[in-house]
PDB file of C-alpha atoms in Angstrom:
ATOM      1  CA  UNK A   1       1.215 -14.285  18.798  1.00  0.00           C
ATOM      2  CA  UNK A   2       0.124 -14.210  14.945  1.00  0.00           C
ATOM      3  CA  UNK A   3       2.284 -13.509  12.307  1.00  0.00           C
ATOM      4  CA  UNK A   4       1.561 -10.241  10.445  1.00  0.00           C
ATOM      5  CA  UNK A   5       1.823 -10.211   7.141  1.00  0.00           C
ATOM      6  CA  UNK A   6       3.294  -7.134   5.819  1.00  0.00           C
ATOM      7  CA  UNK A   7       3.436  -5.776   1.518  1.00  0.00           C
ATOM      8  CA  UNK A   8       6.218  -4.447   0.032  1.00  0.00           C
ATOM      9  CA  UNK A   9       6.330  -3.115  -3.430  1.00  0.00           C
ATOM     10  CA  UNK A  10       9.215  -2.403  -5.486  1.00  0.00           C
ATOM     11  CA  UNK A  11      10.897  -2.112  -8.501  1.00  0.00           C
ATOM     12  CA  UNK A  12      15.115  -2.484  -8.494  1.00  0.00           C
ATOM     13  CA  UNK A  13      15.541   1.186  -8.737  1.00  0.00           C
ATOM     14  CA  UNK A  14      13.811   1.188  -5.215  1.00  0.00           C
ATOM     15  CA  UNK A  15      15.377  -1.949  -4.344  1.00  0.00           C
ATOM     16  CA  UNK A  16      17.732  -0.679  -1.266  1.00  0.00           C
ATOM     17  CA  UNK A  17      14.899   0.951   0.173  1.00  0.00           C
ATOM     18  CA  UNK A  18      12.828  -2.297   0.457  1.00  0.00           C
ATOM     19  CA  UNK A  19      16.142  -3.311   2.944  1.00  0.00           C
ATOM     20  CA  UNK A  20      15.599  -0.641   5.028  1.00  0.00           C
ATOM     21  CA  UNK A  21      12.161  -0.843   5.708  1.00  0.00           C
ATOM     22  CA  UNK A  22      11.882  -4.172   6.614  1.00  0.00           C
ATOM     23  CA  UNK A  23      15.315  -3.506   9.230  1.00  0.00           C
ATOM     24  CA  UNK A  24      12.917  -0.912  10.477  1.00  0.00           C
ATOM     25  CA  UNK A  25      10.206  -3.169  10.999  1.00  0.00           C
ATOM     26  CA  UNK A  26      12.312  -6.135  12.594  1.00  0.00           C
ATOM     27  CA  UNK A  27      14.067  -3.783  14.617  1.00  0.00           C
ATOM     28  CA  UNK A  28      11.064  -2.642  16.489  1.00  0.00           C
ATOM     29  CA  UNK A  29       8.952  -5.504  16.313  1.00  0.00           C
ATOM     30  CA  UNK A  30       8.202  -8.525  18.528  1.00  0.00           C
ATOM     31  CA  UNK A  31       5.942 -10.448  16.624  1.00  0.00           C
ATOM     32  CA  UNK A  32       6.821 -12.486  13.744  1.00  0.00           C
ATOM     33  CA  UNK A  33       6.726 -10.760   9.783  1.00  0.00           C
ATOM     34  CA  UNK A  34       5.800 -12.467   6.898  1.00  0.00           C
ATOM     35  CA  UNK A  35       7.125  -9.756   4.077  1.00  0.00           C
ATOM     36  CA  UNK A  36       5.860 -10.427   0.629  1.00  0.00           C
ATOM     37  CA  UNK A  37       7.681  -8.075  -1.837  1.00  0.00           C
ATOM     38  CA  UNK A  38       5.735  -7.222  -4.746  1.00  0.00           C
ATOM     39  CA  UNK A  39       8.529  -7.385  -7.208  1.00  0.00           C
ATOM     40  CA  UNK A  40       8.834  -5.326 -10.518  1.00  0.00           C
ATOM     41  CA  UNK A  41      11.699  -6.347 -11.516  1.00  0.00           C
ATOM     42  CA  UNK A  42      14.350  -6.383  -8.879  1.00  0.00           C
ATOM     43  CA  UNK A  43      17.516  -8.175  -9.820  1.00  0.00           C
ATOM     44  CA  UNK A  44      18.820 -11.329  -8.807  1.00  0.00           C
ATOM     45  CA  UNK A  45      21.616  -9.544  -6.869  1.00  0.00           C
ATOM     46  CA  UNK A  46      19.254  -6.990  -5.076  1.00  0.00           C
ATOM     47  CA  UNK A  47      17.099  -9.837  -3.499  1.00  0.00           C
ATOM     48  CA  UNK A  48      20.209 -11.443  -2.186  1.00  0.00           C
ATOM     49  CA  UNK A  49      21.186  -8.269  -0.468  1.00  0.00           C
ATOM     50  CA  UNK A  50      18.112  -7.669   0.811  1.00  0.00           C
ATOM     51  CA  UNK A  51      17.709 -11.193   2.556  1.00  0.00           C
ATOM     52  CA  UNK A  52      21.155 -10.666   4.357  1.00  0.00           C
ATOM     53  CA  UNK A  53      19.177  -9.468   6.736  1.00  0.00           C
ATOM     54  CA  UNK A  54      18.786 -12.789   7.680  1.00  0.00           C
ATOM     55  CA  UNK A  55      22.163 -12.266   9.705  1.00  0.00           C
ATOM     56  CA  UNK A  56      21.077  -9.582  11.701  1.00  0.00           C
ATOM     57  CA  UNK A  57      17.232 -10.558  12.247  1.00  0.00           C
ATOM     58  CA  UNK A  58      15.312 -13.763  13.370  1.00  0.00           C
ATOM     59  CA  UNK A  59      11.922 -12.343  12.935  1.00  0.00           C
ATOM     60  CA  UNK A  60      10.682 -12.756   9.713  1.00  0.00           C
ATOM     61  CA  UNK A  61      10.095 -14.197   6.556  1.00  0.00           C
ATOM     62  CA  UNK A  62      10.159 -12.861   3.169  1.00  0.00           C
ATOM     63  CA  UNK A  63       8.799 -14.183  -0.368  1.00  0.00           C
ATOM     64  CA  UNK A  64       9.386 -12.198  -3.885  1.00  0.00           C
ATOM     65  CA  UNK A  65       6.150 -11.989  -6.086  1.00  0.00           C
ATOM     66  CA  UNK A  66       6.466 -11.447  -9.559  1.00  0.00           C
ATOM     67  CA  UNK A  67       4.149  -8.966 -10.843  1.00  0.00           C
ATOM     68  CA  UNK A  68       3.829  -8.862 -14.708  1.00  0.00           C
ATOM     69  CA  UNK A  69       3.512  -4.478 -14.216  1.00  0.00           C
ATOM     70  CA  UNK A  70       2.919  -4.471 -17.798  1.00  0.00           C
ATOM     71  CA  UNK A  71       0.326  -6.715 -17.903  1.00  0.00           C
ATOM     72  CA  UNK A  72      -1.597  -5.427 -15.026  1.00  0.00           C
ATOM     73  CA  UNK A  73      -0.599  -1.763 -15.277  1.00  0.00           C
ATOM     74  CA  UNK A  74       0.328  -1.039 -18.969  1.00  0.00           C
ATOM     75  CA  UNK A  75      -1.591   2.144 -19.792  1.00  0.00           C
ATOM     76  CA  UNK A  76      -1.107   3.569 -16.437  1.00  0.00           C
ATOM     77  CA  UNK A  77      -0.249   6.777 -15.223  1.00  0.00           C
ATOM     78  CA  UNK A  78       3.000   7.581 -14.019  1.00  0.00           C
ATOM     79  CA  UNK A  79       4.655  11.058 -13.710  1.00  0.00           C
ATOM     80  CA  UNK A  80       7.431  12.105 -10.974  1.00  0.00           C
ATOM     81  CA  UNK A  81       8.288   9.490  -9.016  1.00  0.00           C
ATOM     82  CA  UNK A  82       5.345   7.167  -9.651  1.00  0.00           C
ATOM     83  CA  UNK A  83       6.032   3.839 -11.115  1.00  0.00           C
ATOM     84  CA  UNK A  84       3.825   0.859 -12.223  1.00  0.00           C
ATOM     85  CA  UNK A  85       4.624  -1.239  -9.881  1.00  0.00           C
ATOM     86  CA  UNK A  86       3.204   1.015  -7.143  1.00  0.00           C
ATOM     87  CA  UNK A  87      -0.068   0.119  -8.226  1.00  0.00           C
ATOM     88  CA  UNK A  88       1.157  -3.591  -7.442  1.00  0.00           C
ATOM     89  CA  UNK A  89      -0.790  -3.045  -3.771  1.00  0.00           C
ATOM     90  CA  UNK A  90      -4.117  -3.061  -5.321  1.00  0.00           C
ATOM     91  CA  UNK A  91      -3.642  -6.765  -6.076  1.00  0.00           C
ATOM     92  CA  UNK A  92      -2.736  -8.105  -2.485  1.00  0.00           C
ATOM     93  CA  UNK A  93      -6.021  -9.303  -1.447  1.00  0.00           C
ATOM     94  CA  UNK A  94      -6.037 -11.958  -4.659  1.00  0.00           C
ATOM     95  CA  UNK A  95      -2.128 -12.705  -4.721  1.00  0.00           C
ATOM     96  CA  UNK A  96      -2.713 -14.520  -1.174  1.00  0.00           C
ATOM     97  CA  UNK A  97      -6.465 -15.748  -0.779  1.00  0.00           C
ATOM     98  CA  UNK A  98      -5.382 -17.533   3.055  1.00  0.00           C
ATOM     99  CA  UNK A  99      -4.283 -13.809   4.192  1.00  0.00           C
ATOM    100  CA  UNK A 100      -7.216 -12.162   5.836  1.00  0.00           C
ATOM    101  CA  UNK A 101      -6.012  -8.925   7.362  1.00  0.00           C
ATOM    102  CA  UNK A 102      -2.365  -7.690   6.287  1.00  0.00           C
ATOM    103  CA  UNK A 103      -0.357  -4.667   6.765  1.00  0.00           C
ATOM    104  CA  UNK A 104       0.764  -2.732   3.177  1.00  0.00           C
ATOM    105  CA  UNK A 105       3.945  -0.329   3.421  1.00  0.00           C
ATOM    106  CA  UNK A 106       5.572   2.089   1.031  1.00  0.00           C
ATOM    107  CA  UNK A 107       9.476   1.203   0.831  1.00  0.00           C
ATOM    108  CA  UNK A 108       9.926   4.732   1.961  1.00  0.00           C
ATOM    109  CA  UNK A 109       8.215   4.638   5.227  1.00  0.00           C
ATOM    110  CA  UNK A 110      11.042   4.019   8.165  1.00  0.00           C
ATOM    111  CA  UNK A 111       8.897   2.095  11.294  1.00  0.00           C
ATOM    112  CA  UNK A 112      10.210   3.715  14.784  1.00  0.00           C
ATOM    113  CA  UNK A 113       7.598   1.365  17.489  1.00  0.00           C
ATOM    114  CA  UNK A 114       5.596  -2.146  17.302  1.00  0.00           C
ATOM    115  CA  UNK A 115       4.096  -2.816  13.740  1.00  0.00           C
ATOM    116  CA  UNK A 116       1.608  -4.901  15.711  1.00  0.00           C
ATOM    117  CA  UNK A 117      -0.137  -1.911  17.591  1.00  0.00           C
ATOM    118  CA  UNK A 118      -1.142  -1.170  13.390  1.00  0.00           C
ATOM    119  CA  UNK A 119      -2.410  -4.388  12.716  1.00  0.00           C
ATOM    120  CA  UNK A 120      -4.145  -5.058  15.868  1.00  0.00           C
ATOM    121  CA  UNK A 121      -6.676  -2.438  15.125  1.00  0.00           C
ATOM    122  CA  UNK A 122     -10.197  -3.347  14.760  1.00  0.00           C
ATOM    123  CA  UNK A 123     -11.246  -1.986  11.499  1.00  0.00           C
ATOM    124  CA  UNK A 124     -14.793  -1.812  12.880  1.00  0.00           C
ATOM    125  CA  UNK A 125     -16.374  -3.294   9.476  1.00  0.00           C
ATOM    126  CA  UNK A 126     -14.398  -0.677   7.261  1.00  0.00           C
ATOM    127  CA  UNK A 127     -12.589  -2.536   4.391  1.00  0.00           C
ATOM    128  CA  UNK A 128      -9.819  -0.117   4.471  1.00  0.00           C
ATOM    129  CA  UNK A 129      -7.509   1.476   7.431  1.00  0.00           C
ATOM    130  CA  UNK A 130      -5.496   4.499   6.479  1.00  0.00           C
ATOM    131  CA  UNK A 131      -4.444   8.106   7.778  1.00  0.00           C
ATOM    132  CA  UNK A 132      -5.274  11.437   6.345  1.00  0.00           C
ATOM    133  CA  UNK A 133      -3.008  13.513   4.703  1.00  0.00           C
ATOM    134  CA  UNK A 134      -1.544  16.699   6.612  1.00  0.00           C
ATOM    135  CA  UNK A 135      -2.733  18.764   3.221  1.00  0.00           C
ATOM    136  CA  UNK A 136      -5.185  17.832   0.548  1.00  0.00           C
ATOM    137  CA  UNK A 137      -5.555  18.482  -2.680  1.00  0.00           C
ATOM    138  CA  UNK A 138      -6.629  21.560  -4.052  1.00  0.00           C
ATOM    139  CA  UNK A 139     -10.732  21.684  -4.700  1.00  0.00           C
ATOM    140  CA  UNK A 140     -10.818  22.366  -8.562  1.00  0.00           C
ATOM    141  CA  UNK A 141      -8.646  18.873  -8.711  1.00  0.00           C
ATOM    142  CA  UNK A 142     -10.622  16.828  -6.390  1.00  0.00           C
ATOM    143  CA  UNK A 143     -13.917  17.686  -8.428  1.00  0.00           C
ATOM    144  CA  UNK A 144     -12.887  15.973 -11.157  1.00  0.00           C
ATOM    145  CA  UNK A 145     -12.541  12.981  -8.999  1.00  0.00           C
ATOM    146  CA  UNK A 146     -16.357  13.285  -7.532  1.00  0.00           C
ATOM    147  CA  UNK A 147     -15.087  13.230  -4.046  1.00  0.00           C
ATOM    148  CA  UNK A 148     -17.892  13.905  -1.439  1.00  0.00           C
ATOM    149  CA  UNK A 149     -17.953  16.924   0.681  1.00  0.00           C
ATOM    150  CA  UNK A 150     -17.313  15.318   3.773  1.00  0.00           C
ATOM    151  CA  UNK A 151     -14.650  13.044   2.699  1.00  0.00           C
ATOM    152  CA  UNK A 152     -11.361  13.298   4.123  1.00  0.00           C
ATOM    153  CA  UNK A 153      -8.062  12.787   1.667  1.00  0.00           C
ATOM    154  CA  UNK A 154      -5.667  10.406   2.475  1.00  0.00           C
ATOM    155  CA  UNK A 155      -2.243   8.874   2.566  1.00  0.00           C
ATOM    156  CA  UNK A 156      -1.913   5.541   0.521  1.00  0.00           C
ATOM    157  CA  UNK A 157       1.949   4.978   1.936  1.00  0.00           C
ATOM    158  CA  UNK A 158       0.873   2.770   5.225  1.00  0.00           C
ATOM    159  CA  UNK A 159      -2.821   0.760   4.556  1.00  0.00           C
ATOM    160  CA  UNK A 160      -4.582  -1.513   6.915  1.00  0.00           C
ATOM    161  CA  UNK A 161      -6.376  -3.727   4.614  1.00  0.00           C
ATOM    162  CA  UNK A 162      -9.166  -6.204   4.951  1.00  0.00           C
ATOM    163  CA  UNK A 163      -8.690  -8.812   2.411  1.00  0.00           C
ATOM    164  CA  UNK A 164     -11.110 -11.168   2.910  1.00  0.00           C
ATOM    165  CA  UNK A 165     -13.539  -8.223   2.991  1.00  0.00           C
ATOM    166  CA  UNK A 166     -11.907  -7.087  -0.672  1.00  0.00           C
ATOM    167  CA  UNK A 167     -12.443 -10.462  -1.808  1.00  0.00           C
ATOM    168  CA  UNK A 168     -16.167 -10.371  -0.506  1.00  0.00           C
ATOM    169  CA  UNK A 169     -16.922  -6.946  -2.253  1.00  0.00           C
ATOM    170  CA  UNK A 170     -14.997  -7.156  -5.283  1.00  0.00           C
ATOM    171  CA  UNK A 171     -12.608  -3.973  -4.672  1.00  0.00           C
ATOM    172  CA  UNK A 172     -10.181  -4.773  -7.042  1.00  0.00           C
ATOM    173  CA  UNK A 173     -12.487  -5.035  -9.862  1.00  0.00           C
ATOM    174  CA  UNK A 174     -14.258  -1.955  -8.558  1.00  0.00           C
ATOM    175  CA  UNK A 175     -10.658   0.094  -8.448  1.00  0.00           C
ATOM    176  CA  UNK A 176      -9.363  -1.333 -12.142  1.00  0.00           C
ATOM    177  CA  UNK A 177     -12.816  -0.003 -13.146  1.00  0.00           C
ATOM    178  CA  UNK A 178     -12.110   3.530 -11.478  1.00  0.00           C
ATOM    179  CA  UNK A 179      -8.850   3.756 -12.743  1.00  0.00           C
ATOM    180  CA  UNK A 180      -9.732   3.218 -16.265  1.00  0.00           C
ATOM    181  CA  UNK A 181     -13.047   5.868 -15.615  1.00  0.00           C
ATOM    182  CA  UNK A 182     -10.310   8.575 -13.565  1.00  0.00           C
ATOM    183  CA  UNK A 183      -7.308   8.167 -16.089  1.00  0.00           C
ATOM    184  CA  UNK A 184      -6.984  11.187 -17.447  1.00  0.00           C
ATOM    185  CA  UNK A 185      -7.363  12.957 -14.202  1.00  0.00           C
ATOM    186  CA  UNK A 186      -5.612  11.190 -12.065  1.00  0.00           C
ATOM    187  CA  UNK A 187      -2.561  13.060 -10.628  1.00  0.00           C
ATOM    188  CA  UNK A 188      -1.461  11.366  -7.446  1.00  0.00           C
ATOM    189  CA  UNK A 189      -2.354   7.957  -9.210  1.00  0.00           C
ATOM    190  CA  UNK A 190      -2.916   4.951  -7.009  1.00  0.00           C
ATOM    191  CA  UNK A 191      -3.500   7.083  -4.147  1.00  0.00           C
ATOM    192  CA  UNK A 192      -5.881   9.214  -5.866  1.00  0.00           C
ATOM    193  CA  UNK A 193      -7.405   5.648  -7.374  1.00  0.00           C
ATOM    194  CA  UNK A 194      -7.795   4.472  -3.263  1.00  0.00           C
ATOM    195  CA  UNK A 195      -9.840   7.496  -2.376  1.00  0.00           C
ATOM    196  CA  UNK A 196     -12.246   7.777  -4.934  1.00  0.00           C
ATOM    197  CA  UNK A 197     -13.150   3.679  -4.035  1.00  0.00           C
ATOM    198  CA  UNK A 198     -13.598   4.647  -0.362  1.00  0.00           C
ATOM    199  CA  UNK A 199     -14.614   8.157  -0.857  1.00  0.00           C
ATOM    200  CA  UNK A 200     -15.498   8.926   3.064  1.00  0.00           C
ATOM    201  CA  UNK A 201     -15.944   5.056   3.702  1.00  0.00           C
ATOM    202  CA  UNK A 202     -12.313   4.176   5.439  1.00  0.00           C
ATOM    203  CA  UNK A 203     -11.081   3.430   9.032  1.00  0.00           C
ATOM    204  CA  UNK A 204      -9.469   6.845   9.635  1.00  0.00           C
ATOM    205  CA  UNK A 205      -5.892   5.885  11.772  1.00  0.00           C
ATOM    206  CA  UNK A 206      -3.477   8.061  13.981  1.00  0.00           C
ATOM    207  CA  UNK A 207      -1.397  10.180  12.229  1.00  0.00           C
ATOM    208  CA  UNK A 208       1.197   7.869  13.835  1.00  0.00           C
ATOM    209  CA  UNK A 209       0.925   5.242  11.878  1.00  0.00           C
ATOM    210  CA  UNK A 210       1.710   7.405   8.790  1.00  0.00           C
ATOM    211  CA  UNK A 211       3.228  10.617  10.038  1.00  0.00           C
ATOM    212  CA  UNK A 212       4.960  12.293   6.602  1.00  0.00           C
ATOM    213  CA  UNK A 213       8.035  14.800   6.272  1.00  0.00           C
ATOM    214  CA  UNK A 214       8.016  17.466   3.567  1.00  0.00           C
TER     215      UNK A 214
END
């Protein structure tokens, strides 16, 4: 069975979670996980605790990548709980050129069944798998970000992503472009960023594979 390569991104204030997610993951999964953590700056110490899980899982790998946030992300929005380094998942398709088709996960999302039913999905030429939100945002706010009248808002936590079709079509030169057009209206930042790009042009997935809490 493939491996399925599965994003993290953190910085050390979120650090614990990243633990927990990945436990979820192993837990529940048969195949073998290749986590790549986008790091922001997670300590020395956290990363050790975090690959304890060594002890309790035989399952997976895992590989830290620095991300210079301030290079990359430096005039970005953030307000609440929105950091730079969550914009670190709009990078994934050039940080590993050999990955084709990987899995990206918010370090607050706990996995209850087989990751692998997720990444086995055929993406049926869409560049982007993701499920819509249970509530959008209100309509005065999503005019300012030109979305279409049929598109469909959603969820940026859990992404099925086709790399080597970002690589062919230049996304991530296409989203740094709409986040420096969007800035000063963005409000749910990289999220917001991810549906302007595929603005009623994404693989829309069971709420299953992203079901949110309030």
């Amino acid at each position: 069975m493939t491996n399925i390569p599965i994003f993290l991104s953190s910085d050390n204030n979120y650090a614990p979670f990243v633990a927990t997610t990945i436990a979820s993951i192993c837990d529940n999964t048969k195949s073998f996980c290749d986590f790549y953590i986008l790091d922001g700056g997670i300590t020395e110490e956290n990363k050790e605790k975090i690959c304890e899980l060594k002890s309790q899982f035989n399952n997976f790998s895992i590989e830290f990548i620095k991300i210079d946030t301030d290079k990359y992300f430096r005039d970005y929005t953030q307000n609440m709980h929105f950091t730079k380094s969550m914009y670190s998942r709009f990078l994934i398709p050039e940080l590993k050129p050999e990955i084709n088709k990987a899995i990206y996960s918010d370090v607050d999302v706990v996995v209850l069944d087989d990751i692998y039913k997720m990444y086995c999905i055929d993406l049926d030429k869409y560049l982007l798998g993701a499920v819509a939100k249970t509530y959008s945002p209100k309509e005065e706010y999503t005019k300012k970000l030109n979305f279409s009248n049929e598109h469909v808002y959603f969820a940026s936590g859990n992404l099925l992503i086709d790399c080597q079709g970002f690589r062919n079509n230049n996304i991530v030169k296409k989203i740094f472009e709409i986040e420096k057009k969007y800035r000063p209206f963005l409000r749910y930042a990289d999220q917001d960023i991810l549906n302007i790009c595929f603005d009623n042009n994404y693989k829309k997935l069971d709420w299953q594979f992203c079901f949110e809490t309030s």
